[in-house]
Coordinates of C-alpha atoms in Angstrom, one line a residue:
Chain T
M3 CA 135.3 121.8 86.4
T4 CA 136.0 125.4 88.5
F5 CA 134.2 125.6 91.9
N6 CA 133.4 128.6 94.2
Y7 CA 135.3 126.6 97.2
P8 CA 135.9 128.9 100.5
S9 CA 139.5 128.9 101.1
S10 CA 137.6 129.0 105.2
V11 CA 134.5 127.5 106.3
S12 CA 132.8 128.6 110.1
L13 CA 131.5 125.8 111.8
V14 CA 128.7 126.6 113.6
E15 CA 128.4 123.8 116.2
V16 CA 124.9 122.8 116.8
G17 CA 124.9 119.7 119.3
A18 CA 124.8 121.0 122.6
R19 CA 121.0 122.3 121.5
D20 CA 119.7 121.0 118.5
G21 CA 121.3 117.4 119.3
L22 CA 120.9 117.2 122.8
Q23 CA 117.2 118.8 122.8
N24 CA 116.8 115.4 120.6
E25 CA 118.4 113.0 122.8
K26 CA 116.4 111.2 125.3
A27 CA 119.1 110.3 127.7
E28 CA 119.3 112.9 131.0
V29 CA 122.2 115.0 130.4
S30 CA 123.0 117.6 133.4
T31 CA 123.7 121.4 133.2
E32 CA 127.5 120.1 134.5
Q33 CA 127.6 117.9 131.9
K34 CA 126.7 120.4 128.8
V35 CA 129.1 122.7 130.0
T36 CA 131.6 120.3 130.5
L37 CA 131.1 119.6 126.6
I38 CA 130.5 122.7 125.8
S39 CA 133.9 123.6 126.7
L40 CA 135.1 120.8 125.2
L41 CA 134.1 122.3 121.9
A42 CA 135.4 125.6 122.8
A43 CA 138.7 124.2 123.6
S44 CA 138.7 122.5 120.0
G45 CA 138.6 125.5 117.9
L46 CA 135.5 126.0 117.7
K47 CA 134.1 129.6 117.8
R48 CA 130.5 129.1 117.3
I49 CA 128.6 127.4 119.7
E50 CA 124.9 127.1 120.2
A51 CA 124.3 126.2 123.7
G52 CA 120.9 126.2 124.3
S53 CA 116.6 127.6 124.2
F54 CA 114.8 130.1 126.0
V55 CA 111.6 128.5 125.2
S56 CA 108.8 126.6 127.4
A57 CA 110.3 124.2 130.0
K58 CA 106.8 122.5 129.1
W59 CA 107.6 121.7 125.4
V60 CA 111.1 121.2 125.6
P61 CA 112.6 120.0 128.9
Q62 CA 115.8 119.2 128.3
M63 CA 116.5 122.5 127.2
A64 CA 114.9 124.3 131.0
D65 CA 118.6 124.7 132.2
S66 CA 119.8 127.3 129.5
A67 CA 119.5 130.0 131.7
D68 CA 122.1 128.0 133.9
V69 CA 124.3 126.9 130.9
F70 CA 124.8 130.2 129.8
A71 CA 125.8 131.6 133.5
R72 CA 128.6 128.8 134.1
L73 CA 129.4 129.9 130.6
A74 CA 130.2 133.3 131.2
A75 CA 131.8 132.3 133.9
F76 CA 134.3 130.5 132.7
E77 CA 135.0 131.9 129.1
P78 CA 137.2 134.6 130.1
A79 CA 139.8 132.3 131.7
S80 CA 139.8 130.4 128.5
G81 CA 141.1 133.4 125.9
A82 CA 139.1 132.3 123.2
Q83 CA 136.6 134.4 121.4
V84 CA 133.7 132.1 121.1
T85 CA 130.1 133.4 120.7
Y86 CA 127.3 130.9 122.9
S87 CA 123.9 131.5 120.9
A88 CA 120.5 130.9 121.8
L89 CA 117.3 129.8 120.4
T90 CA 114.7 132.5 121.0
P91 CA 110.9 131.7 119.5
N92 CA 109.8 135.2 120.9
V93 CA 109.9 138.8 123.1
K94 CA 110.3 136.4 126.4
G95 CA 112.5 134.1 125.2
L96 CA 114.8 136.8 123.8
E97 CA 114.8 138.3 127.8
A98 CA 115.5 135.3 129.3
A99 CA 118.1 134.9 126.7
L100 CA 119.6 138.8 127.4
S101 CA 119.8 137.9 130.8
A102 CA 121.3 134.7 130.7
G103 CA 124.5 136.8 128.7
V104 CA 124.0 135.5 125.1
S105 CA 126.3 136.7 122.6
E106 CA 124.3 135.8 120.1
V107 CA 120.2 134.5 119.6
A108 CA 118.6 132.6 116.8
I109 CA 115.1 132.5 115.4
F110 CA 113.2 129.6 113.6
G111 CA 110.7 130.1 110.4
S112 CA 109.9 127.3 108.2
A113 CA 109.4 127.0 104.4
S114 CA 106.4 124.7 104.8
E115 CA 103.1 126.1 105.8
S116 CA 102.2 122.7 106.9
F117 CA 105.1 122.4 109.2
S118 CA 104.6 125.9 110.4
Q119 CA 100.9 125.4 111.4
K120 CA 101.7 122.1 113.4
N121 CA 105.2 123.3 115.2
I122 CA 104.4 126.1 116.0
N123 CA 100.8 126.6 115.6
C124 CA 100.8 129.5 113.2
S125 CA 100.9 130.6 109.3
I126 CA 104.5 131.5 107.9
D127 CA 103.2 135.0 107.5
E128 CA 102.3 134.8 111.0
S129 CA 105.6 134.0 112.5
L130 CA 107.5 136.0 110.9
R131 CA 105.8 138.9 112.0
R132 CA 106.0 137.5 115.2
F133 CA 110.1 137.5 114.7
E134 CA 109.9 141.4 113.7
P135 CA 110.2 142.6 117.6
V136 CA 112.4 139.6 118.4
V137 CA 114.7 141.1 116.2
K138 CA 114.6 144.7 116.8
L139 CA 115.1 144.1 120.7
A140 CA 118.6 142.1 119.8
H141 CA 119.5 144.2 117.0
S142 CA 119.1 147.4 120.6
N143 CA 121.0 145.2 123.0
R144 CA 123.8 144.9 119.9
I145 CA 123.1 141.4 120.1
R146 CA 122.6 139.8 116.3
V147 CA 120.4 137.6 115.2
R148 CA 120.9 134.3 112.9
G149 CA 117.3 133.0 111.0
Y150 CA 117.0 129.4 110.3
V151 CA 114.9 128.3 107.3
S152 CA 113.5 124.9 108.1
C153 CA 111.9 122.1 105.5
T154 CA 113.9 123.5 102.8
L155 CA 114.5 120.5 101.4
G156 CA 111.7 118.5 102.8
C157 CA 108.6 118.0 104.6
P158 CA 107.6 115.8 106.7
Y159 CA 103.6 116.5 106.1
E160 CA 103.5 118.0 102.0
G161 CA 107.1 116.4 101.0
D162 CA 108.6 118.7 98.3
I163 CA 109.0 122.4 98.7
A164 CA 109.1 125.4 96.3
S165 CA 112.1 126.4 95.8
S166 CA 110.6 129.4 95.9
D167 CA 109.4 129.6 98.9
V168 CA 112.4 129.1 100.1
A169 CA 113.7 132.0 98.7
R170 CA 110.8 133.4 99.5
V171 CA 111.2 132.9 103.9
S172 CA 114.7 133.4 103.6
R173 CA 114.6 137.6 101.8
Q174 CA 112.2 137.8 104.8
L175 CA 114.2 136.8 107.2
S176 CA 117.5 138.6 105.6
E177 CA 115.2 142.6 105.3
M178 CA 114.4 141.9 108.9
G179 CA 118.1 141.7 109.9
C180 CA 119.1 138.4 110.3
Y181 CA 123.2 138.8 109.6
E182 CA 122.7 135.1 108.3
V183 CA 120.2 132.9 107.0
V184 CA 120.2 129.2 107.6
I185 CA 118.8 126.6 105.0
S186 CA 117.7 123.9 107.3
D187 CA 117.0 120.1 106.2
T188 CA 115.1 119.3 108.8
I189 CA 114.4 115.7 107.5
G190 CA 117.6 114.6 106.0
T191 CA 115.3 113.8 102.3
G192 CA 117.7 116.8 100.9
T193 CA 120.3 115.5 97.6
P194 CA 122.7 116.9 95.7
V195 CA 120.5 118.5 92.6
K196 CA 117.9 119.9 94.8
T197 CA 120.3 120.9 97.6
A198 CA 121.7 122.8 94.8
R199 CA 118.7 124.2 93.3
V200 CA 117.3 125.4 96.8
L201 CA 120.7 127.4 97.0
D202 CA 120.6 129.2 93.8
A203 CA 117.5 130.6 94.0
V204 CA 118.4 131.8 97.6
M205 CA 121.1 133.3 96.3
Q206 CA 118.8 135.3 93.6
H207 CA 118.2 137.6 96.9
V208 CA 120.2 136.6 99.9
P209 CA 124.2 136.9 99.1
V210 CA 126.4 133.7 100.2
N211 CA 128.4 134.9 102.8
Q212 CA 125.0 135.8 104.5
L213 CA 124.0 132.1 103.7
A214 CA 124.7 128.6 106.3
V215 CA 123.0 125.4 105.6
H216 CA 122.1 123.0 108.5
F217 CA 121.3 119.4 107.3
H218 CA 120.7 115.8 109.3
D219 CA 121.8 112.9 107.9
T220 CA 118.5 110.9 108.1
Y221 CA 119.4 109.1 104.8
G222 CA 123.2 109.3 105.0
Q223 CA 123.1 112.4 102.5
A224 CA 124.3 115.3 104.7
L225 CA 128.2 115.4 103.6
A226 CA 127.5 115.0 99.9
N227 CA 125.1 117.7 99.8
I228 CA 127.4 119.8 102.0
H229 CA 130.0 119.2 99.8
T230 CA 127.9 121.1 97.1
A231 CA 126.9 123.8 99.1
L232 CA 130.5 124.5 99.6
Q233 CA 131.0 124.5 94.9
L234 CA 128.6 127.3 95.3
G235 CA 130.6 129.6 98.0
V236 CA 129.1 128.3 101.3
S237 CA 131.2 128.8 104.1
S238 CA 128.8 128.6 107.1
I239 CA 127.9 125.3 108.2
D240 CA 126.8 123.4 111.2
S241 CA 126.7 120.1 112.4
A242 CA 126.7 118.8 116.1
I243 CA 129.3 117.2 118.2
A244 CA 128.8 112.8 117.7
G245 CA 126.0 113.1 115.1
L246 CA 124.1 114.2 118.0
G247 CA 120.4 114.5 118.0
G248 CA 119.0 110.9 117.1
C249 CA 118.8 108.0 118.0
P250 CA 119.3 105.5 115.5
Y251 CA 117.8 102.2 117.2
A252 CA 114.5 104.4 117.1
K253 CA 112.2 104.8 113.9
G254 CA 112.5 108.1 111.9
A255 CA 114.5 109.6 114.7
S256 CA 117.4 111.5 112.4
G257 CA 120.6 112.9 113.9
N258 CA 122.5 116.2 112.6
V259 CA 125.3 115.8 110.9
A260 CA 128.7 114.7 112.8
T261 CA 130.9 117.6 112.9
E262 CA 133.7 115.2 112.7
D263 CA 132.7 113.8 109.6
V264 CA 132.3 117.4 108.2
L265 CA 135.8 118.5 109.1
Y266 CA 137.3 115.7 108.2
M267 CA 136.1 116.2 105.0
L268 CA 136.9 120.3 105.1
D269 CA 140.1 119.1 106.4
G270 CA 141.1 116.9 103.3
M271 CA 139.6 119.2 100.2
G272 CA 142.2 122.0 102.0
I273 CA 139.3 124.1 103.3
K274 CA 140.7 126.2 107.0
T275 CA 138.7 126.0 109.9
G276 CA 140.9 126.8 113.2
I277 CA 139.3 123.5 114.4
D278 CA 141.4 120.4 115.8
L279 CA 140.4 117.1 115.1
S280 CA 141.9 115.4 118.3
A281 CA 140.5 118.0 120.3
L282 CA 136.9 117.7 118.7
L283 CA 136.8 113.9 119.3
E284 CA 137.0 114.1 123.3
A285 CA 134.2 115.9 123.4
S286 CA 132.7 113.5 121.1
L287 CA 133.6 110.5 123.1
Y288 CA 133.1 112.7 126.3
I289 CA 129.4 113.4 125.0
S290 CA 129.3 110.0 123.4
D291 CA 130.2 108.2 127.4
V292 CA 127.5 110.5 128.8
I293 CA 124.4 109.4 126.8
G294 CA 125.5 105.5 126.3
R295 CA 126.1 105.4 123.2
L296 CA 128.9 105.1 120.0
P297 CA 129.1 108.6 118.3
Q298 CA 127.5 108.6 114.7
S299 CA 129.9 110.1 113.0
K300 CA 131.9 106.7 110.9
V301 CA 135.6 109.7 111.7
A302 CA 135.4 109.1 115.4
I303 CA 134.2 104.8 115.5
A304 CA 137.6 104.9 113.2
L305 CA 139.8 106.5 115.4
R306 CA 138.7 106.4 118.5
G307 CA 141.0 102.8 118.6
G308 CA 139.8 99.9 120.5
Chain F
M16 CA 127.2 125.1 87.0
T17 CA 126.8 122.2 85.2
F18 CA 127.8 119.2 85.1
N19 CA 128.3 115.7 82.9
Y20 CA 125.5 114.0 85.3
P21 CA 125.0 110.8 84.3
S22 CA 121.3 110.1 83.1
S23 CA 121.2 106.8 84.4
V24 CA 124.2 104.9 86.8
S25 CA 124.6 101.0 86.4
L26 CA 125.2 100.0 90.3
V27 CA 127.6 96.9 90.8
E28 CA 126.7 94.7 94.2
V29 CA 130.0 93.6 95.9
G30 CA 128.2 93.0 99.3
A31 CA 128.4 89.5 98.3
R32 CA 132.4 89.4 97.7
D33 CA 134.0 92.7 98.8
G34 CA 131.6 92.3 102.2
L35 CA 131.0 89.0 103.3
Q36 CA 134.9 88.9 102.6
N37 CA 135.3 91.0 105.5
E38 CA 132.8 90.3 107.5
K39 CA 133.5 88.1 110.9
A40 CA 130.5 86.7 111.1
E41 CA 130.2 83.0 109.2
V42 CA 127.9 83.5 105.9
S43 CA 126.5 79.6 104.9
T44 CA 125.9 78.8 101.0
E45 CA 122.3 78.8 101.4
Q46 CA 122.7 82.4 102.6
K47 CA 124.7 83.8 100.1
V48 CA 122.7 82.0 97.2
T49 CA 119.6 83.4 99.1
L50 CA 120.7 86.9 99.9
I51 CA 122.2 87.1 96.1
S52 CA 119.1 86.0 94.9
L53 CA 117.6 89.1 97.3
L54 CA 119.8 91.3 95.5
A55 CA 118.8 90.3 92.0
A56 CA 115.0 90.6 93.0
S57 CA 115.8 94.3 93.5
G58 CA 116.4 94.8 90.5
L59 CA 120.8 94.7 90.4
K60 CA 122.2 93.6 86.8
R61 CA 126.0 93.3 88.0
I62 CA 126.8 91.2 91.3
E63 CA 129.9 90.3 92.6
A64 CA 129.2 86.7 93.7
G65 CA 132.7 85.1 95.1
S66 CA 136.4 84.8 94.7
F67 CA 138.7 82.0 93.1
V68 CA 141.7 82.8 95.6
S69 CA 143.6 80.1 97.9
A70 CA 141.1 79.3 100.5
K71 CA 144.2 79.3 103.3
W72 CA 143.8 83.3 102.6
V73 CA 140.2 83.9 102.2
P74 CA 138.0 81.2 104.0
Q75 CA 134.7 82.6 103.6
M76 CA 135.3 82.5 99.8
A77 CA 136.3 78.8 99.8
D78 CA 132.4 77.5 99.0
S79 CA 132.5 80.0 95.6
A80 CA 132.3 77.4 93.0
D81 CA 129.5 76.0 95.2
V82 CA 127.6 79.6 95.1
F83 CA 128.1 80.1 91.6
A84 CA 126.4 76.3 90.9
R85 CA 123.6 77.5 92.5
L86 CA 123.4 80.7 90.8
A87 CA 123.3 78.8 87.6
A88 CA 120.8 76.3 88.3
F89 CA 118.4 79.4 89.6
E90 CA 119.5 82.0 86.9
P91 CA 116.7 81.0 84.3
A92 CA 114.2 80.5 85.9
S93 CA 114.6 84.3 87.2
G94 CA 114.5 85.3 83.9
A95 CA 116.6 88.3 84.9
Q96 CA 119.7 89.0 82.8
V97 CA 122.5 89.6 85.6
T98 CA 125.8 89.6 85.2
Y99 CA 127.9 87.6 88.5
S100 CA 131.0 88.0 88.3
A101 CA 134.2 86.4 90.9
L102 CA 137.5 88.1 91.4
T103 CA 140.1 85.9 89.9
P104 CA 144.0 86.6 91.0
N105 CA 145.6 84.5 88.8
V106 CA 145.7 81.9 85.9
K107 CA 144.6 79.0 88.3
G108 CA 141.6 80.8 89.7
L109 CA 140.3 82.2 86.5
E110 CA 140.2 78.2 85.6
A111 CA 138.7 77.4 88.4
A112 CA 135.8 80.6 87.9
L113 CA 135.4 79.2 83.9
S114 CA 134.8 75.5 85.6
A115 CA 132.6 77.0 88.0
G116 CA 130.9 79.1 85.1
V117 CA 130.9 82.8 86.2
S118 CA 129.7 85.0 83.7
E119 CA 132.4 88.2 84.2
V120 CA 135.9 88.2 86.2
A121 CA 137.9 90.5 88.4
I122 CA 141.7 91.8 88.8
F123 CA 142.6 93.8 91.2
G124 CA 146.0 95.8 90.6
S125 CA 147.5 98.2 93.2
A126 CA 148.6 102.0 92.8
S127 CA 150.4 102.0 95.5
E128 CA 154.1 100.3 96.0
S129 CA 154.1 99.3 99.1
F130 CA 150.7 98.0 98.9
S131 CA 151.6 95.5 96.4
Q132 CA 154.1 94.1 98.4
K133 CA 152.6 93.3 101.4
N134 CA 148.9 92.6 99.6
I135 CA 150.5 90.4 96.8
N136 CA 154.2 90.0 97.7
C137 CA 155.1 91.7 94.3
S138 CA 155.6 94.7 92.7
I139 CA 152.9 96.5 90.9
D140 CA 154.8 96.0 87.5
E141 CA 155.2 92.1 88.3
S142 CA 151.6 92.1 88.7
L143 CA 150.2 93.7 85.8
R144 CA 152.5 91.0 83.7
R145 CA 150.8 88.4 85.8
F146 CA 147.7 89.5 84.9
E147 CA 148.1 89.6 81.3
P148 CA 147.5 85.5 80.6
V149 CA 144.4 85.8 83.3
V150 CA 142.8 88.0 80.5
K151 CA 143.9 86.7 77.6
L152 CA 142.6 82.8 79.2
A153 CA 138.7 85.0 79.5
H154 CA 139.1 86.6 76.2
S155 CA 139.3 83.4 74.6
N156 CA 136.4 82.4 77.0
R157 CA 134.4 85.0 76.2
I158 CA 134.5 86.7 79.8
R159 CA 134.9 89.9 80.0
V160 CA 137.5 91.4 82.9
R161 CA 137.0 94.0 85.1
G162 CA 140.4 95.4 86.6
Y163 CA 140.5 97.3 90.3
V164 CA 143.2 99.6 91.0
S165 CA 143.3 99.4 94.6
C166 CA 144.7 102.4 96.9
T167 CA 143.7 104.9 94.4
L168 CA 142.9 107.4 97.0
G169 CA 145.7 106.8 99.9
C170 CA 147.9 103.9 101.1
P171 CA 148.1 102.4 104.8
Y172 CA 151.8 102.6 104.5
E173 CA 152.3 105.2 101.7
G174 CA 149.7 107.8 102.8
D175 CA 149.0 110.2 99.7
I176 CA 149.4 108.4 96.6
A177 CA 150.3 110.2 93.2
S178 CA 147.3 110.5 90.8
S179 CA 149.8 109.9 87.7
D180 CA 150.3 106.7 89.8
V181 CA 146.9 105.3 89.9
A182 CA 146.4 107.3 85.7
R183 CA 149.5 104.6 85.1
V184 CA 147.7 101.6 86.1
S185 CA 144.7 102.5 85.2
R186 CA 146.4 102.9 81.6
Q187 CA 147.8 99.2 82.0
L188 CA 144.7 97.6 82.8
S189 CA 142.4 99.5 80.4
E190 CA 145.3 98.7 77.3
M191 CA 145.6 95.1 78.7
G192 CA 141.9 94.2 77.5
C193 CA 139.8 95.3 81.1
Y194 CA 136.7 96.8 80.2
E195 CA 136.2 98.5 83.3
V196 CA 139.0 100.2 85.4
V197 CA 137.7 100.7 89.1
I198 CA 138.3 103.3 90.7
S199 CA 139.4 102.3 94.3
D200 CA 139.0 104.1 97.8
T201 CA 140.5 100.8 99.7
I202 CA 140.4 102.9 103.2
G203 CA 138.3 105.3 102.6
T204 CA 140.5 108.3 103.3
G205 CA 139.6 110.2 99.9
T206 CA 137.9 113.5 100.3
P207 CA 136.3 115.3 96.8
V208 CA 138.8 117.4 95.7
K209 CA 141.1 114.7 95.4
T210 CA 138.6 112.2 93.7
A211 CA 138.2 115.1 91.1
R212 CA 142.0 115.3 90.6
V213 CA 143.0 111.5 90.3
L214 CA 139.8 111.1 88.1
D215 CA 140.7 113.7 86.0
A216 CA 144.5 112.4 85.8
V217 CA 142.8 108.6 84.9
M218 CA 140.7 110.3 82.8
Q219 CA 143.4 111.4 80.2
H220 CA 144.3 107.8 79.5
V221 CA 140.5 105.4 80.2
P222 CA 137.4 107.5 79.3
V223 CA 135.0 107.6 81.6
N224 CA 132.4 105.0 80.0
Q225 CA 135.6 102.5 80.8
L226 CA 135.4 103.7 84.7
A227 CA 133.6 103.0 87.7
V228 CA 134.1 104.1 91.5
H229 CA 134.6 101.8 94.5
F230 CA 134.5 103.3 97.5
H231 CA 134.8 102.7 101.3
D232 CA 133.1 104.6 103.8
T233 CA 135.4 104.8 106.7
Y234 CA 135.0 108.1 107.4
G235 CA 131.6 108.9 106.3
Q236 CA 132.7 110.7 102.9
A237 CA 132.0 108.0 100.0
L238 CA 128.7 109.2 99.2
A239 CA 130.4 113.1 99.1
N240 CA 132.8 111.1 96.9
I241 CA 130.5 109.3 94.5
H242 CA 128.4 112.8 93.7
T243 CA 131.9 114.3 92.6
A244 CA 132.7 111.0 90.4
L245 CA 128.8 111.5 89.1
Q246 CA 129.6 115.3 88.0
L247 CA 132.4 113.9 86.2
G248 CA 130.2 111.8 83.7
V249 CA 130.8 108.4 86.0
S250 CA 128.1 106.3 85.6
S251 CA 129.3 102.4 86.9
I252 CA 129.1 102.9 90.9
D253 CA 130.5 99.9 93.1
S254 CA 128.5 98.7 97.0
A255 CA 127.8 96.7 98.9
I256 CA 123.8 96.0 100.7
A257 CA 123.6 96.8 104.1
G258 CA 127.2 98.3 103.8
L259 CA 129.1 95.2 104.4
G260 CA 132.7 94.3 104.8
G261 CA 135.6 96.3 105.5
C262 CA 139.0 96.7 104.6
P263 CA 141.8 95.0 107.4
Y264 CA 144.4 97.3 106.6
A265 CA 142.1 100.3 108.2
K266 CA 142.0 101.1 112.1
G267 CA 138.7 100.8 113.1
A268 CA 137.7 99.3 109.6
S269 CA 133.9 100.2 108.4
G270 CA 132.6 99.3 105.1
N271 CA 131.9 99.8 101.5
V272 CA 129.8 102.1 100.7
A273 CA 125.9 100.5 101.6
T274 CA 124.0 100.5 98.3
E275 CA 121.0 101.9 99.9
D276 CA 122.7 105.1 100.6
V277 CA 123.9 105.2 96.9
L278 CA 120.3 104.0 95.6
Y279 CA 118.5 107.3 97.5
M280 CA 121.1 110.0 96.5
L281 CA 120.9 109.0 93.1
D282 CA 116.5 108.5 93.2
G283 CA 117.0 111.8 94.3
M284 CA 118.5 113.1 91.9
G285 CA 116.1 111.8 89.0
I286 CA 119.9 108.8 87.9
K287 CA 118.1 105.6 87.1
T288 CA 119.3 102.8 88.1
G289 CA 116.8 100.2 87.4
I290 CA 116.7 99.0 91.0
D291 CA 113.6 99.2 93.7
L292 CA 114.7 100.3 96.6
S293 CA 112.3 98.9 99.0
A294 CA 113.3 95.7 97.3
L295 CA 116.7 96.2 98.6
L296 CA 115.5 96.8 101.6
E297 CA 114.1 93.4 102.2
A298 CA 118.1 92.3 100.9
S299 CA 119.7 94.2 104.1
L300 CA 117.5 92.8 106.2
Y301 CA 118.4 89.6 105.1
I302 CA 121.6 89.3 105.5
S303 CA 121.9 92.3 108.7
D304 CA 120.1 89.4 110.1
V305 CA 122.3 86.4 109.5
I306 CA 125.4 88.0 110.8
G307 CA 123.9 89.4 113.4
R308 CA 123.8 93.3 113.6
L309 CA 122.1 96.2 112.6
P310 CA 122.5 97.2 108.4
Q311 CA 125.4 99.9 108.3
S312 CA 123.6 101.7 106.3
K313 CA 121.0 105.0 107.6
V314 CA 118.6 104.9 105.1
A315 CA 117.6 101.5 105.8
I316 CA 117.6 102.7 109.9
A317 CA 115.3 105.2 108.7
L318 CA 113.1 102.8 106.4
R319 CA 113.3 99.7 108.8
G320 CA 110.5 101.1 110.9
G321 CA 110.3 100.1 114.2

């Protein structure tokens, strides 16, 4: 078998946003900034650091402006060229993000009509129309936009989602100007063959070097799916330090795939990332201590000692 | 990409042996038999149920003869044609296993010279010579023999192991008469490319339908590796209910890959196993309750409710 394995992979660290947004423990602005600085110190170059949404709906991200202000202050000192991004669902959020000095933003569409209706209260098409001015304003400020597609490998309301629906939304986000489209397994029900089928369909419309994958590890399938994406040539992968994003003791809770476990696989496969595993472990143990539980990463558990 | 995915897979359940052997909690004979009967009720047809080794070295398996006696008593009632196997390191162990009524036995060689010396106190070649009379006696009793090869994807003493060494030991076990050779990642350090390389080397000498894979999930890589083995056409997979077990030679030991998680992947890929996931969950929750911790299976955690 010959595969299109990439020689290097760009990891997008989403623990400080997608992860912490779904954790019950309170994490202070100071602690978030410490976490992000540890992540940057490990060699991560792309870090999702916050979300400019209503504090009423996502109280965990209410301090995102403060987080970005602090990041702007310490970044020059670190010397690293790190991209700190934020989720911006609308123009109002984007304006706040621009004021806070974000270096990249993300919007999020859904491949499932029911999920779109229940989650953002409008149809897929309407949601895409609402994103157009967001992308335009971002571009006029020389800010790149990433586009998430949720529920690509299953929907909590509809179950299976047609690959053609995923491909259509992906194409529209790409045509709208998103430099990268993120195929997301929101509920973690994806398995390898389905992953390959969906990616194949999307790749008919969006070049593989403009694709990323984002897996939740609810059913332990994330690494097998990521490996499948690598075989197809995908070279941009989302993950969250310590598998943040879901407490294993609560039903239905589903963390992101752990950055440590993804890195272990990539290192073992000889795929370059520029990230240092032992430095990453420091970040993992730090935030796990803050939220008061063990890392949801087998690599972190195995290597932490004790 | 076209793959040699098998249309069906035979799962070999090793939780009651490899799993419990490496758990600290005491599990009574009664509890083992209950576990095994729950496993058989889920549709598993191949269950490793014990080990005929010195009780001094492996006290957890000291009651294996009793376990098999109990299994022989209840099997006819269940109506299922289940193979209950046992590890037998030598002729003495095999004789005890035969008396206990086992339906299959297993022997275990190593691909690592250092591991062989430290684990069974002799060279690889010497260990293989010692197995010859075991295989002969088993065959003369119409008992099939499975041959494990340990440390195929890494050794705690030597690190990387040459694929050619794995292939040589695999070939020798096959030539000796083992009907199936089990490529085992004893310390869980394997990743997909290495897994494919080792399996490719072994498949030069042993037909793929006489190969099985056995992964520990110490670093979370097991499902990605199993998926790689499936792509190469391997259709026999070891796993342990609730991710039981761990390798005493690995720091931060973690268990075998969880049967539930493997089954979830196979079900999602449309690969038949004849096993019912909800019945399997009963076995998982039962033994996890007995040993006093949560299942080490993301699927079990996600589906158990509450």
